[in-house]
Short mmCIF file of C-alpha atoms in Angstrom, two decimals:
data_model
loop_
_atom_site.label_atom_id
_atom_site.label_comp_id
_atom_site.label_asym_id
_atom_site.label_seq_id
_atom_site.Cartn_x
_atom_site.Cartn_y
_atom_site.Cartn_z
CA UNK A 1 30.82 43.88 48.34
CA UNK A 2 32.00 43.09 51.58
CA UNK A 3 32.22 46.87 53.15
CA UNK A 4 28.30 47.25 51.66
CA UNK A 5 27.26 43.85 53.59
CA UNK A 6 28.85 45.46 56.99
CA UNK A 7 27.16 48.11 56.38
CA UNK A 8 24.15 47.06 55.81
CA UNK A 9 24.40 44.98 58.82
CA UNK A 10 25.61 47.99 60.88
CA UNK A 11 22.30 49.61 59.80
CA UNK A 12 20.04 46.91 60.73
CA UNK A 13 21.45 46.37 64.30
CA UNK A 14 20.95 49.92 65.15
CA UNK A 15 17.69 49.86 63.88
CA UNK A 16 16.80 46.48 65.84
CA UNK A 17 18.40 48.44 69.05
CA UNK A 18 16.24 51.37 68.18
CA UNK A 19 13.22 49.18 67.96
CA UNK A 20 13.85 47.29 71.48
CA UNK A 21 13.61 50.87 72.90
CA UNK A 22 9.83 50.90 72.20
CA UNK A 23 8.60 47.66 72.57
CA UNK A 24 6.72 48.81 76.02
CA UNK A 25 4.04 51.29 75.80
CA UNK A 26 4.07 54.20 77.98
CA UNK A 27 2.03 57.64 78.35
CA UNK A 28 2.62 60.95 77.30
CA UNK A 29 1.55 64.21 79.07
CA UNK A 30 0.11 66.64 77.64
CA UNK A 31 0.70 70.75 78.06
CA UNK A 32 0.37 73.62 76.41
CA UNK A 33 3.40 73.26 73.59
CA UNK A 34 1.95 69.79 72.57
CA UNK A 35 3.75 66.11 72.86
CA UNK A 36 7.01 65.68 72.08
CA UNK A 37 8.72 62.15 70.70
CA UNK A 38 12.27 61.37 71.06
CA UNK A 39 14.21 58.45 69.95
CA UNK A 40 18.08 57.38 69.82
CA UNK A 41 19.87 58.52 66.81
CA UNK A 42 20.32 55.53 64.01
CA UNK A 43 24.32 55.89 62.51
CA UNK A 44 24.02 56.64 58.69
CA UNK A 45 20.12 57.93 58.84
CA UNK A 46 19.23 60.32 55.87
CA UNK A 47 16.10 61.14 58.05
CA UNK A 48 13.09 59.59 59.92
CA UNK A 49 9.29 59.35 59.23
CA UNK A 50 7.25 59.45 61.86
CA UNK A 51 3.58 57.99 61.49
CA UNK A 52 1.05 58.51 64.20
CA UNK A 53 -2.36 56.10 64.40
CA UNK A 54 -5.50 57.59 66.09
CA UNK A 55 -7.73 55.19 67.84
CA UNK A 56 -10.09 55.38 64.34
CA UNK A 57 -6.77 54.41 62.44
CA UNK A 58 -5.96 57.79 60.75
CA UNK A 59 -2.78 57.85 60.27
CA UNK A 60 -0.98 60.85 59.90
CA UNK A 61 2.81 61.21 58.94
CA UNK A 62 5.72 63.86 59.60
CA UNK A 63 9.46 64.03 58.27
CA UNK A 64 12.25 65.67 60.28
CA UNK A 65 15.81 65.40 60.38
CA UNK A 66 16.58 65.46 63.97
CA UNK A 67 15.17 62.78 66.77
CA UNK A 68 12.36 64.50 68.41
CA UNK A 69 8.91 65.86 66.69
CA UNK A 70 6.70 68.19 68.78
CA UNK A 71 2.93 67.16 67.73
CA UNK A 72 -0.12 68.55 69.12
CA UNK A 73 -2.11 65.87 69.93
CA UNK A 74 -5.70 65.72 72.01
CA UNK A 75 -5.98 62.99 75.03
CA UNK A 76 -6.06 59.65 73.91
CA UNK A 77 -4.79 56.52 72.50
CA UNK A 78 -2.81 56.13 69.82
CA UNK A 79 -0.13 54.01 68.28
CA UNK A 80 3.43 54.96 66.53
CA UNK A 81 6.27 53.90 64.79
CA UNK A 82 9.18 55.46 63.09
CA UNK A 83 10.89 54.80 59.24
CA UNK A 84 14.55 55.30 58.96
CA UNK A 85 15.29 57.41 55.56
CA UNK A 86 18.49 56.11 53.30
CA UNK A 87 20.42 58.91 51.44
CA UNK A 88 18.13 58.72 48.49
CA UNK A 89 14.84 59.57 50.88
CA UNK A 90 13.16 56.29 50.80
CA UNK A 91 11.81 54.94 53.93
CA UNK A 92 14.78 52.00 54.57
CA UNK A 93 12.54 50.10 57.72
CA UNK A 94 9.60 50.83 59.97
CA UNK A 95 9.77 49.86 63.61
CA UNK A 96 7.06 48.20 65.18
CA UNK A 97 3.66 49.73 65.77
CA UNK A 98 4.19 50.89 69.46
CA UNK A 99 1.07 52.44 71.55
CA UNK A 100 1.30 54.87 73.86
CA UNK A 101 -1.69 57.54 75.76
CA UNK A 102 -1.73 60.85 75.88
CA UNK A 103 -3.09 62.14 79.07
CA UNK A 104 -3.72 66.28 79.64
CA UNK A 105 -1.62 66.74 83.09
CA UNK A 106 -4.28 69.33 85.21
CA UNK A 107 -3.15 70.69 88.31
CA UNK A 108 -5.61 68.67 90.78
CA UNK A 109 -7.51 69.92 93.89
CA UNK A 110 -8.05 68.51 97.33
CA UNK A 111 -11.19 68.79 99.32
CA UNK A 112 -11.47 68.52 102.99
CA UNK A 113 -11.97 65.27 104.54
CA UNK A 114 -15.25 64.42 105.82
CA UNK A 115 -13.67 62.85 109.29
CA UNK A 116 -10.10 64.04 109.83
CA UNK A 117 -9.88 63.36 113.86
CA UNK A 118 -8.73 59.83 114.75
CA UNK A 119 -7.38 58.41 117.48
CA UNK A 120 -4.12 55.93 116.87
CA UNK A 121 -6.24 52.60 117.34
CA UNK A 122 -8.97 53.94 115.23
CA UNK A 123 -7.00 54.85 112.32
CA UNK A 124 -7.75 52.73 109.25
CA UNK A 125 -5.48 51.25 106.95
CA UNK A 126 -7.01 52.58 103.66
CA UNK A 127 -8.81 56.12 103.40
CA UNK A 128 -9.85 58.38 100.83
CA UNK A 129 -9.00 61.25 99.57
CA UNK A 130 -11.34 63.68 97.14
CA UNK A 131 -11.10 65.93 94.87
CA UNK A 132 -10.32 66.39 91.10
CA UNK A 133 -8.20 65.95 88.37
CA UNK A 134 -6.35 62.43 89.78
CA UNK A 135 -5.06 60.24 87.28
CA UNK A 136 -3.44 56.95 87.17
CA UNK A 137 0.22 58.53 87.27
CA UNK A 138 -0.62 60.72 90.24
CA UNK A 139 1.52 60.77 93.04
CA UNK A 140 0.63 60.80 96.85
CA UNK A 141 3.02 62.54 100.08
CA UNK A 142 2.03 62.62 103.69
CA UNK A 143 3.73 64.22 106.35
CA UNK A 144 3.63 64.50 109.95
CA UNK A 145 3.48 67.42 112.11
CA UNK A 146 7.37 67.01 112.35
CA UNK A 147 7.96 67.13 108.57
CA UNK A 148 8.83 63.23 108.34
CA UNK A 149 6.76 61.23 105.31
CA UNK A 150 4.21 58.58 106.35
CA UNK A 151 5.41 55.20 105.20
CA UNK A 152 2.50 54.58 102.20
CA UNK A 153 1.80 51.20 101.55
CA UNK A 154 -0.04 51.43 98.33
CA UNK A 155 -1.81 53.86 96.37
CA UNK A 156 -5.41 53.60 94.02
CA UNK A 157 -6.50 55.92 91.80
CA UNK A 158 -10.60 55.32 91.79
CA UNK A 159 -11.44 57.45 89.74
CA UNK A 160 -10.52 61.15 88.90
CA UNK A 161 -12.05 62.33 91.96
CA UNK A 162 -11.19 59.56 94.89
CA UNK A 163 -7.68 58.09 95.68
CA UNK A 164 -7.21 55.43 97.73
CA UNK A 165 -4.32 55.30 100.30
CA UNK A 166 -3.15 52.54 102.25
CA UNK A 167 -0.13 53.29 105.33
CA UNK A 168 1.39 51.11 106.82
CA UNK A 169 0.45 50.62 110.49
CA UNK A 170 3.23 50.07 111.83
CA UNK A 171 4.70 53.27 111.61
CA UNK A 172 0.97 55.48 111.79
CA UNK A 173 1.21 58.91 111.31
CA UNK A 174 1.60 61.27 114.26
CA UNK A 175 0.28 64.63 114.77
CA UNK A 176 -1.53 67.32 112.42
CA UNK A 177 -0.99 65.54 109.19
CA UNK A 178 -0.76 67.10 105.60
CA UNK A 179 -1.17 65.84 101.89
CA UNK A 180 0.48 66.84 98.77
CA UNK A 181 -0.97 65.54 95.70
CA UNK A 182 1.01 65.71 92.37
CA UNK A 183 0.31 65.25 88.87
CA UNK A 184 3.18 65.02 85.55
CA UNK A 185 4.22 68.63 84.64
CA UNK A 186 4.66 69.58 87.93
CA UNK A 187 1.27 70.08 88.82
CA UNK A 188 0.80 70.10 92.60
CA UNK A 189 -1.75 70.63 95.38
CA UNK A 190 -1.08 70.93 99.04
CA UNK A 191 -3.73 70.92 101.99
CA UNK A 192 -2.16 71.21 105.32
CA UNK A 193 -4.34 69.68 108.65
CA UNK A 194 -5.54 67.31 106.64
CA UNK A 195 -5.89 64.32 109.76
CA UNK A 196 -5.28 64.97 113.27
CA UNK A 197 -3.70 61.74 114.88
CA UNK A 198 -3.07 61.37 118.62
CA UNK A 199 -3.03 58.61 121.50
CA UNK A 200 -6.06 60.01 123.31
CA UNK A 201 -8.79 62.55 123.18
CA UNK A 202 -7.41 64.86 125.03
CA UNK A 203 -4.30 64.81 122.73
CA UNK A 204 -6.64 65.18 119.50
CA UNK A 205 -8.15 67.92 121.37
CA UNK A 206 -5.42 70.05 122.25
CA UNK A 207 -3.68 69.33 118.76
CA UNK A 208 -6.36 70.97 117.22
CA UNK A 209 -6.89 74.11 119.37
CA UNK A 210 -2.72 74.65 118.95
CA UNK A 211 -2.91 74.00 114.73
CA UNK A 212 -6.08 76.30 114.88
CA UNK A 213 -4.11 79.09 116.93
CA UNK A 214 -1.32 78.95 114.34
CA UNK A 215 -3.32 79.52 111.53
CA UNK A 216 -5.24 82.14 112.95
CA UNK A 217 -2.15 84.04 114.18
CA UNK A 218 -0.56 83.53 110.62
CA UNK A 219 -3.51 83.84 108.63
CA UNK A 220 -2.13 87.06 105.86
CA UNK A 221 -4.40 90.35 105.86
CA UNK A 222 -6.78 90.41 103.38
CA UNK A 223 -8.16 93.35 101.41
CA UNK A 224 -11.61 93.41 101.31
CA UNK A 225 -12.50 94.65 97.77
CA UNK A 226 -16.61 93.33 98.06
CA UNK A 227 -16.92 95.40 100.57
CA UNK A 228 -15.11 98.20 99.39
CA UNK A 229 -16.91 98.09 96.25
CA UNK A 230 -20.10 97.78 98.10
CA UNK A 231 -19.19 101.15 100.70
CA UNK A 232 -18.40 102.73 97.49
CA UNK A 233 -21.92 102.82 96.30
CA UNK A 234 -23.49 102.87 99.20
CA UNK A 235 -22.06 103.82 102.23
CA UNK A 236 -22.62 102.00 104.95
CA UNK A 237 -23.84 99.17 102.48
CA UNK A 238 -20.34 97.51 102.89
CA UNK A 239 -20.37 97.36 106.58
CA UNK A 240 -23.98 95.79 106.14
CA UNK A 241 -22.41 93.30 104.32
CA UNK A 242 -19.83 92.51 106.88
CA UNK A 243 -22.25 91.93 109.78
CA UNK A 244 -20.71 94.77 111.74
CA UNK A 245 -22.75 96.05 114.22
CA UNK A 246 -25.52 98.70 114.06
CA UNK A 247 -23.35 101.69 115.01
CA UNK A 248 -20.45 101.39 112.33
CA UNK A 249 -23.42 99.91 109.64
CA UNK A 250 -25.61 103.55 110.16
CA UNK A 251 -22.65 105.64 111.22
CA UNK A 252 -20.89 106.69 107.90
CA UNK A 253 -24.21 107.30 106.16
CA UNK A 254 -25.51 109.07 109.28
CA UNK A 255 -22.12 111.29 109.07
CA UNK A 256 -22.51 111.89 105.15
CA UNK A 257 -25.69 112.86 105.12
CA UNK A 258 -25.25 115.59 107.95
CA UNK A 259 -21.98 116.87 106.17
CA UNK A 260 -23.86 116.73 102.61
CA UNK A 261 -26.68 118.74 103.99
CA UNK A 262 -23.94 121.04 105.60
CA UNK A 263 -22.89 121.51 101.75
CA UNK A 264 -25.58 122.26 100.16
CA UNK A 265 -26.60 124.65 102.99
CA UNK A 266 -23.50 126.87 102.75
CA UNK A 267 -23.81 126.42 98.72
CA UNK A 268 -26.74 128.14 99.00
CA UNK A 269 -25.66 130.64 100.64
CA UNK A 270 -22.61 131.39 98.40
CA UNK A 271 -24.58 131.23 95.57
CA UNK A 272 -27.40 134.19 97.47
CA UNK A 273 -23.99 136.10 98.57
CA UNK A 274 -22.77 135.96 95.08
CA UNK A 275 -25.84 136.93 93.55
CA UNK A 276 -25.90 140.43 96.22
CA UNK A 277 -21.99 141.07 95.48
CA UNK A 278 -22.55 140.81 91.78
CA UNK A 279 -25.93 143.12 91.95
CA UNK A 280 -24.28 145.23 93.91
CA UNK A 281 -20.99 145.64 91.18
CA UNK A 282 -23.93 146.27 88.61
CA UNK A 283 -26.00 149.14 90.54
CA UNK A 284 -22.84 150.97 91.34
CA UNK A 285 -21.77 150.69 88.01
CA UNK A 286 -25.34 152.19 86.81
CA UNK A 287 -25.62 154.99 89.82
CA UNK A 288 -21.91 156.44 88.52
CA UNK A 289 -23.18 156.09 84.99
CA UNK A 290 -26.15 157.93 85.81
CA UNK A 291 -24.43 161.02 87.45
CA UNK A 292 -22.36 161.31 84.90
CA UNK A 293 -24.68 161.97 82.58
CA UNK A 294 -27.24 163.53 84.72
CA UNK A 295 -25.32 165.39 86.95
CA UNK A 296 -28.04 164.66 89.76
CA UNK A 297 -26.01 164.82 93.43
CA UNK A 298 -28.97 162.13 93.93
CA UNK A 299 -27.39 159.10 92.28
CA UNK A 300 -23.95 160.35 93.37
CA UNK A 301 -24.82 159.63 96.73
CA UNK A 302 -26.73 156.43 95.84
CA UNK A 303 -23.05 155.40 94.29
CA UNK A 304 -21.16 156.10 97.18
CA UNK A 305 -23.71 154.47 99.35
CA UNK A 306 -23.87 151.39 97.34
CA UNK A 307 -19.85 151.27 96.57
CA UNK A 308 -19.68 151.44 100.41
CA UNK A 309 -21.52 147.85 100.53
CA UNK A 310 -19.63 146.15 98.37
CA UNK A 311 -16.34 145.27 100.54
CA UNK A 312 -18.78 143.75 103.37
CA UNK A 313 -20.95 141.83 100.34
CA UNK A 314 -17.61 140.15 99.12
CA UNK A 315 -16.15 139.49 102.42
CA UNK A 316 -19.40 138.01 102.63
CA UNK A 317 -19.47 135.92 99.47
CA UNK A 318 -15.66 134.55 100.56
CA UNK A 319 -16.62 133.49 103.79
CA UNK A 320 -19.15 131.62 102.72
CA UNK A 321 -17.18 129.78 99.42
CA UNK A 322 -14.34 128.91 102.61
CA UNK A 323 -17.32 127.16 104.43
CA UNK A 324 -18.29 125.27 101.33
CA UNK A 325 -15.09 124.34 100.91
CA UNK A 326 -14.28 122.74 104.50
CA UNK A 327 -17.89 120.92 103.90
CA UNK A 328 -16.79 119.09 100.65
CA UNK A 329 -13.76 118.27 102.39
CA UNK A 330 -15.76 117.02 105.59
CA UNK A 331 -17.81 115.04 102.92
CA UNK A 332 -15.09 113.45 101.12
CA UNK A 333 -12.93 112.77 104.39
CA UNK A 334 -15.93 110.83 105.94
CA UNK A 335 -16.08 108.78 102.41
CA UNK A 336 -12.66 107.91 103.05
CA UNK A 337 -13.27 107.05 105.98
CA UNK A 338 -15.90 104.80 105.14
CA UNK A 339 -13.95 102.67 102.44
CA UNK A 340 -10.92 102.46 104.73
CA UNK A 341 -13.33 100.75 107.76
CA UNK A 342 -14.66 98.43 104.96
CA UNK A 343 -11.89 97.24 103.16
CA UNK A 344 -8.90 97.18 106.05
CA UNK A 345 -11.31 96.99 109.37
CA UNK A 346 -13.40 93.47 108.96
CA UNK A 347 -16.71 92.74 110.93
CA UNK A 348 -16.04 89.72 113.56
CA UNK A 349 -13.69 87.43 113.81
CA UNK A 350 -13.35 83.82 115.31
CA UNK A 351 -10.22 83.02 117.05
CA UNK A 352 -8.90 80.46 119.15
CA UNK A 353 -7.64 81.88 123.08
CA UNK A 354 -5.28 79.85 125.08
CA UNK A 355 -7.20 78.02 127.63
CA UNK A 356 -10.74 78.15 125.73
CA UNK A 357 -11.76 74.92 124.00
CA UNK A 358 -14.29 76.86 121.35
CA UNK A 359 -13.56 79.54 119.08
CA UNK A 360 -13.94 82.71 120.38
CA UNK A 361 -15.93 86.01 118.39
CA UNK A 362 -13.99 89.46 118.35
CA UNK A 363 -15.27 91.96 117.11
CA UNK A 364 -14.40 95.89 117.15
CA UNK A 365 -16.36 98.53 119.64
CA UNK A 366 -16.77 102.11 119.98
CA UNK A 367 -19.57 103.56 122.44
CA UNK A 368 -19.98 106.70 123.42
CA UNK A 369 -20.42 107.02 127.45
CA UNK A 370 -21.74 109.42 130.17
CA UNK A 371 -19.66 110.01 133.05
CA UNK A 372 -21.95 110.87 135.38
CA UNK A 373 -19.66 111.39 138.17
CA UNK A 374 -17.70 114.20 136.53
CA UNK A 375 -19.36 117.48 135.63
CA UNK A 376 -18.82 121.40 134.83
CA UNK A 377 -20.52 124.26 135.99
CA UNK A 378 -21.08 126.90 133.28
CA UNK A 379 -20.21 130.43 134.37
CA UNK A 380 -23.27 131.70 133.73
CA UNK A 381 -26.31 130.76 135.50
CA UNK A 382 -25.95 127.24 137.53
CA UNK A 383 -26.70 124.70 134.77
CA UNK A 384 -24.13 122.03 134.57
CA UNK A 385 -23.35 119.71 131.78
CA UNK A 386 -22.33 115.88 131.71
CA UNK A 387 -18.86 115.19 130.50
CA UNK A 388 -19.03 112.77 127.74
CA UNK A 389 -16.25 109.82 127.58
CA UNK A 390 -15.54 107.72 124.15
CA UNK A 391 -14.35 103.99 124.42
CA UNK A 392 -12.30 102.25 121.82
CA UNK A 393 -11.55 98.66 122.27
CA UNK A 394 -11.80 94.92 121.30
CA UNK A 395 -15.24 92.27 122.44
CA UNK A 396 -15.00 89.09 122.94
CA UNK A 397 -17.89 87.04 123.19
CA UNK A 398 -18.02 83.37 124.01
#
């Protein structure tokens, strides 16, 4: 009787220990395998019931052996508490009804501030910061130029689209400043150059033009597939749709259309050379039949006449199937050519030059010039001809 009692007692102390473990609510995060509930283990436990309340009050029960239960559960409130099984299955004691939220962890996104230049003095206590996905368990970094965190006062979630942060003024921020916004599960976003802090205006100034120089000189090459895709239909359509200028825009289909009316000019021709060479096989071949069975020295002659024409006929024929050949080639070299200018060669580009306060616009040239102050005399007759001279460079253009 006595060893039962301890027992018994032993029991309901590790229960009341279990339930003083859940007495404060707390939230839950939500992924893609569901929510999992974990508890301490309870000494002499046949099992454990575990019965989930929705925020209608359906309740909704699940047995397991161990002390965790993966559910899949929507966002929400809801409520729990767990029964301790005896060795005959029977539900021995319930804890406490204990609520808790489940909240689906996103991974959120920053916009750009509407006014990210500030001078020291002007800097407020409390700004905003918008985008999506915040929640009330969100979590909030700046850092300096240096690397070093900003000393955060306090931190308000609005709403899911606006946080509130308040630093602490007496150690501002210094420099190009970044943000790094984090939800549960790991879920982060990161927007460098978010606020530009400096003493004076002329420090502002020139912290911009040197974070705008880094990016641009680190800023990854990017494959241009829209314009690719577009060159690939129409060529010439993708430069269009770069803004290039004029001359590379027209050139490629200028440069097509010459080598595709190349093609079909020596196809033509193979096909009439083809046409003689094969006429020519069938008339000899009707001439020797013909003296055969005639005898007539008339078509023998005829034969040898015509059998003399072939060789020149098929040369013919082959010379002309070579041209066709080097014009397909021309045709698909300058198609090439014109995906490779759209998709690795983009149309202008703004930049930031040491020593220029606004962005400057490069762009690629080529330009065919006259040199006028060079020329050859033929040697025949005295007509002369202008050497021509092609430049290849980089504009700039303030």
């Amino acid at each position: 009787m006595l060893n039962r009692n301890a027992h018994s007692l032993r029991f309901l102390f590790s229960w009341i220990f279990l339930g003083v473990c859940f007495l404060l609510s707390f939230p839950i995060y939500s992924k893609e395998e569901g929510v999992k509930l974990e508890w301490r283990q309870i000494p002499d436990a046949g099992g454990y019931v575990v019965e989930i309340k929705d925020s209608r009050g359906k309740i909704t029960r699940e047995k397991t052996n161990g002390t965790q239960i993966q559910l899949e559960l929507p966002p929400g409130t809801y409520e729990h508490r767990i029964g301790v099984l005896n060795r005959y299955g029977r539900v021995s004691v319930f804890s406490t009804w204990i609520p808790f939220e489940v909240i689906l962890s996103q991974k959120p996104e920053i916009l750009s501030a509407e006014k990210n230049k500030f001078l020291n003095k002007d800097l407020p206590d409390t700004f905003e910061i918008k985008g999506k996905h915040f929640t009330d368990a969100t979590k909030v970094v700046l850092k300096d130029s240096k690397g070093n965190e900003v000393s955060i006062k306090s931190i308000e979630v609005k709403n899911s689209e606006t946080i509130l942060v308040t630093v602490d003024r007496k150690k501002p921020p210094e420099g190009a400043v970044s943000v790094r916004v984090e939800n549960p599960r790991n879920k982060v976003a990161e927007k460098e150059n978010y606020l530009f802090v400096a003493e004076t205006e002329s420090e502002l100034a020139a912290l911009e033009s040197k974070e705008q120089k880094k990016q641009t000189s680190s800023a990854p090459f990017r494959f241009d597939y829209g314009a690719v895709a577009r060159s690939a239909i129409v060529p010439g359509w993708g430069q269009y749709y770069q803004n290039k200028s004029n001359f590379r825009t027209f050139l490629f289909p200028a440069l097509l259309l010459g080598a595709g009316a190349y093609v079909a000019s020596e196809g033509n021709s193979y096909l009439n050379a083809s046409h003689a060479l094969s006429a020519a096989r069938q008339n000899n071949v009707m001439y020797n039949y013909a003296f055969i069975h005639s005898g007539n020295p008339t078509f023998f002659t005829l034969a040898f006449y015509n059998y003399s024409q072939i060789a020149p006929k098929y040369s013919t024929a082959v010379a002309d199937y070579n041209q066709l050949e080097i014009g397909i080639g021309v045709v698909g070299l300058f198609y090439i050519l014109n995906l490779m200018d759209a998709g690795f060669f983009a149309g202008n580009k703004e930049v930031q030059v040491e020593g220029t306060q606004a962005p400057v616009t490069v762009s690629p040239l080529i330009r065919n010039l006259r040199d006028s102050n060079q020329s050859n005399a033929y040697s025949l007759g005295n007509s002369t001809g202008l050497f021509q001279r092609t430049e290849i460079g980089v504009q700039f253009a303030w």
